[in-house]
Structure formats: structure tokens, C-alpha cells
């Protein structure tokens, strides 16, 4: 029976390496538990129970963190990410109802929208909060004493 559990462990590990979806790796843990149970002389029914229980527990715990692990692995930083936190001046006022708003920053013209959907007049100093697709999400700066440099 130990050979069957070894094959299960190797097969699940190979599938995980080929798919990188963090699904079959949890069954590797169950297979290792069942393999250890076999080596210490546990009956077949207990080996199966150990495989199911360890696989279910590791799958439950792992699934909770799966999205976080995959997002970190696949996150590709872009040059646009460096704009977040910068201060700029609106070239064209933001009007969410008419899908208007433009900000020129670092020599590039970007469509802009606000974090809360408010209208902002042209010439207003804004802070870039996020990047949403091809739009910069901005918020008006309360005053000119911000310690961030203005990028135009």
C-alpha cells in the first residue's frame, strides 16, 4: 500500500508543478500523511481517513490564503505605479457625469476621475490615489503646503 501512496504524492506534486494553481498541493500533504500511516502499520481504512482529513484541512487552510499567494506571484509592477502618491494639476476639470477629466503628469496626458465622484475644476492640485485601468483616480489636495513635489 505504501507504493500507492507514494504514487499519489508524486502524481499530485507533478500536477501541481504543471498547473501552478495551488489546488493539488494540498492532496500531497494528505498523501504524505497516509504514506506515514502505512509505514507505521495502520490499516487501510485508517490510511484513507488520514488522507481525506489531512487533505481537507490543508485545502481549507490553504484555500483561505490561495488568492493572496497567487496575486503576489502574478503582480507585475508597471511604470504607471510610480505615479501613485504624486501631485499634479488638472488640465481639464473632472466631471464624472460627462466622463471628463484630464491630468498631465510627467509629460503624459491621463484621463482622471475622483475617488468619490465629485466635480473638480481645472487648475486644481490633485493627489494620485490609484490607477484604474487607463484612468488615474485622484483626490483634491486640501492646500498647497503638501510635501509632495508637483509633477507636470
Coordinates of C-alpha atoms in Angstrom, one line a residue:
X1 CA 0.0 0.0 0.0
X2 CA 2.9 2.4 0.6
X3 CA 3.7 2.3 -3.1
X4 CA 0.1 3.5 -3.9
X5 CA 0.5 6.5 -1.5
X6 CA 3.9 7.3 -3.0
X7 CA 2.4 7.3 -6.5
X8 CA -0.4 9.6 -5.3
X9 CA 2.1 12.0 -3.7
X10 CA 4.2 12.1 -6.8
X11 CA 1.3 12.4 -9.2
X12 CA -0.3 15.3 -7.2
X13 CA 3.1 17.0 -7.0
X14 CA 3.6 16.7 -10.8
X15 CA 0.1 18.0 -11.5
X16 CA 0.7 21.0 -9.2
X17 CA 4.0 21.8 -10.9
X18 CA 2.4 21.7 -14.3
X19 CA -0.7 23.8 -13.3
X20 CA 0.6 26.1 -10.6
X21 CA -3.0 26.6 -9.4
X22 CA -2.4 25.7 -5.8
X23 CA -5.1 23.0 -5.8
X24 CA -3.4 19.6 -5.9
X25 CA -0.6 20.6 -3.5
X26 CA -3.0 20.1 -0.6
X27 CA -3.5 16.5 -1.6
X28 CA 0.2 16.0 -1.5
X29 CA 0.1 16.7 2.3
X30 CA -2.7 14.1 2.7
X31 CA -0.8 11.6 0.7
X32 CA 2.3 12.1 2.8
X33 CA 0.2 11.6 6.0
X34 CA -1.3 8.4 4.6
X35 CA 2.2 7.2 3.5
X36 CA 3.5 7.7 7.0
X37 CA 0.5 5.9 8.4
X38 CA 1.2 2.9 6.1
X39 CA 4.8 2.8 7.2
X40 CA 3.8 2.5 10.9
X41 CA 1.4 -0.3 10.1
X42 CA -2.0 1.5 10.1
X43 CA -4.9 -0.4 8.5
X44 CA -6.1 0.6 5.0
X45 CA -9.3 2.3 6.2
X46 CA -7.3 4.5 8.6
X47 CA -4.9 5.4 5.9
X48 CA -7.8 6.6 3.7
X49 CA -9.3 8.5 6.6
X50 CA -6.0 10.2 7.3
X51 CA -5.6 11.1 3.6
X52 CA -9.1 12.6 3.5
X53 CA -8.8 14.5 6.8
X54 CA -5.3 16.0 6.2
X55 CA -6.2 16.9 2.6
X56 CA -9.4 18.6 3.7
X57 CA -7.7 20.5 6.5
X58 CA -4.8 21.6 4.3
X59 CA -7.2 22.5 1.5
X60 CA -9.4 24.5 3.8
X61 CA -6.5 26.5 5.3
X62 CA -4.6 26.8 2.0
X63 CA -7.7 28.0 0.1
X64 CA -8.1 30.9 2.5
X65 CA -4.6 32.2 1.5
X66 CA -4.6 31.0 -2.1
X67 CA -5.8 34.2 -3.7
X68 CA -3.3 36.3 -1.8
X69 CA -0.4 33.9 -2.8
X70 CA -1.4 33.9 -6.4
X71 CA -1.9 37.7 -6.6
X72 CA 1.6 38.2 -5.2
X73 CA 3.1 35.8 -7.6
X74 CA 1.4 37.3 -10.7
X75 CA 1.5 41.0 -9.8
X76 CA 3.5 42.8 -12.4
X77 CA 4.6 46.3 -11.5
X78 CA 4.3 49.0 -14.2
X79 CA 5.8 52.4 -14.7
X80 CA 2.4 53.9 -14.0
X81 CA 2.5 52.6 -10.5
X82 CA 5.2 55.2 -9.7
X83 CA 2.6 57.9 -10.3
X84 CA 0.6 56.9 -7.2
X85 CA 1.2 59.5 -4.5
X86 CA 2.3 62.2 -6.9
X87 CA 0.7 65.6 -7.0
X88 CA -0.4 67.2 -10.3
X89 CA -2.6 70.0 -11.6
X90 CA -5.7 69.2 -13.6
X91 CA -5.5 70.4 -17.2
X92 CA -9.2 69.7 -17.7
X93 CA -11.7 69.7 -14.9
X94 CA -13.2 66.4 -13.7
X95 CA -16.9 66.0 -14.4
X96 CA -18.0 62.4 -13.7
X97 CA -21.4 62.9 -15.4
X98 CA -19.8 63.7 -18.7
X99 CA -16.8 61.4 -18.3
X100 CA -14.4 64.4 -18.4
X101 CA -11.2 65.0 -16.6
X102 CA -7.6 65.1 -17.7
X103 CA -4.3 65.4 -15.9
X104 CA -0.9 65.9 -17.5
X105 CA 1.8 64.4 -15.3
X106 CA 5.4 63.5 -16.2
X107 CA 4.7 64.7 -19.7
X108 CA 1.9 62.3 -20.3
X109 CA -1.8 63.1 -20.5
X110 CA -4.1 60.8 -18.5
X111 CA -7.8 60.6 -18.0
X112 CA -8.7 61.3 -14.4
X113 CA -11.6 60.6 -12.1
X114 CA -12.1 61.3 -8.4
X115 CA -12.2 58.8 -5.6
X116 CA -15.7 60.0 -4.5
X117 CA -17.2 61.0 -7.9
X118 CA -17.2 64.8 -7.2
X119 CA -16.6 67.5 -9.8
X120 CA -13.2 69.2 -9.7
X121 CA -12.4 72.4 -11.6
X122 CA -9.4 72.7 -13.9
X123 CA -6.2 74.0 -12.3
X124 CA -6.8 72.2 -9.1
X125 CA -3.9 70.4 -7.4
X126 CA -4.7 66.7 -7.0
X127 CA -3.0 63.7 -5.5
X128 CA -3.0 60.5 -7.4
X129 CA -4.5 57.8 -5.2
X130 CA -4.7 54.8 -7.6
X131 CA -4.7 53.6 -11.1
X132 CA -7.9 52.1 -12.5
X133 CA -7.4 50.8 -16.0
X134 CA -6.2 53.7 -18.1
X135 CA -7.6 56.4 -15.6
X136 CA -5.8 58.0 -12.7
X137 CA -8.0 58.1 -9.6
X138 CA -7.3 61.4 -7.8
X139 CA -8.4 63.4 -4.8
X140 CA -8.1 67.2 -4.5
X141 CA -5.2 68.4 -2.3
X142 CA -6.5 70.5 0.6
X143 CA -3.7 73.0 0.5
X144 CA -0.5 73.9 -1.3
X145 CA 1.7 73.0 1.6
X146 CA 1.9 69.4 0.6
X147 CA 5.4 68.0 0.9
X148 CA 5.0 66.0 -2.4
X149 CA 6.5 67.6 -5.4
X150 CA 4.3 68.7 -8.2
X151 CA 4.9 66.7 -11.4
X152 CA 3.8 68.5 -14.6

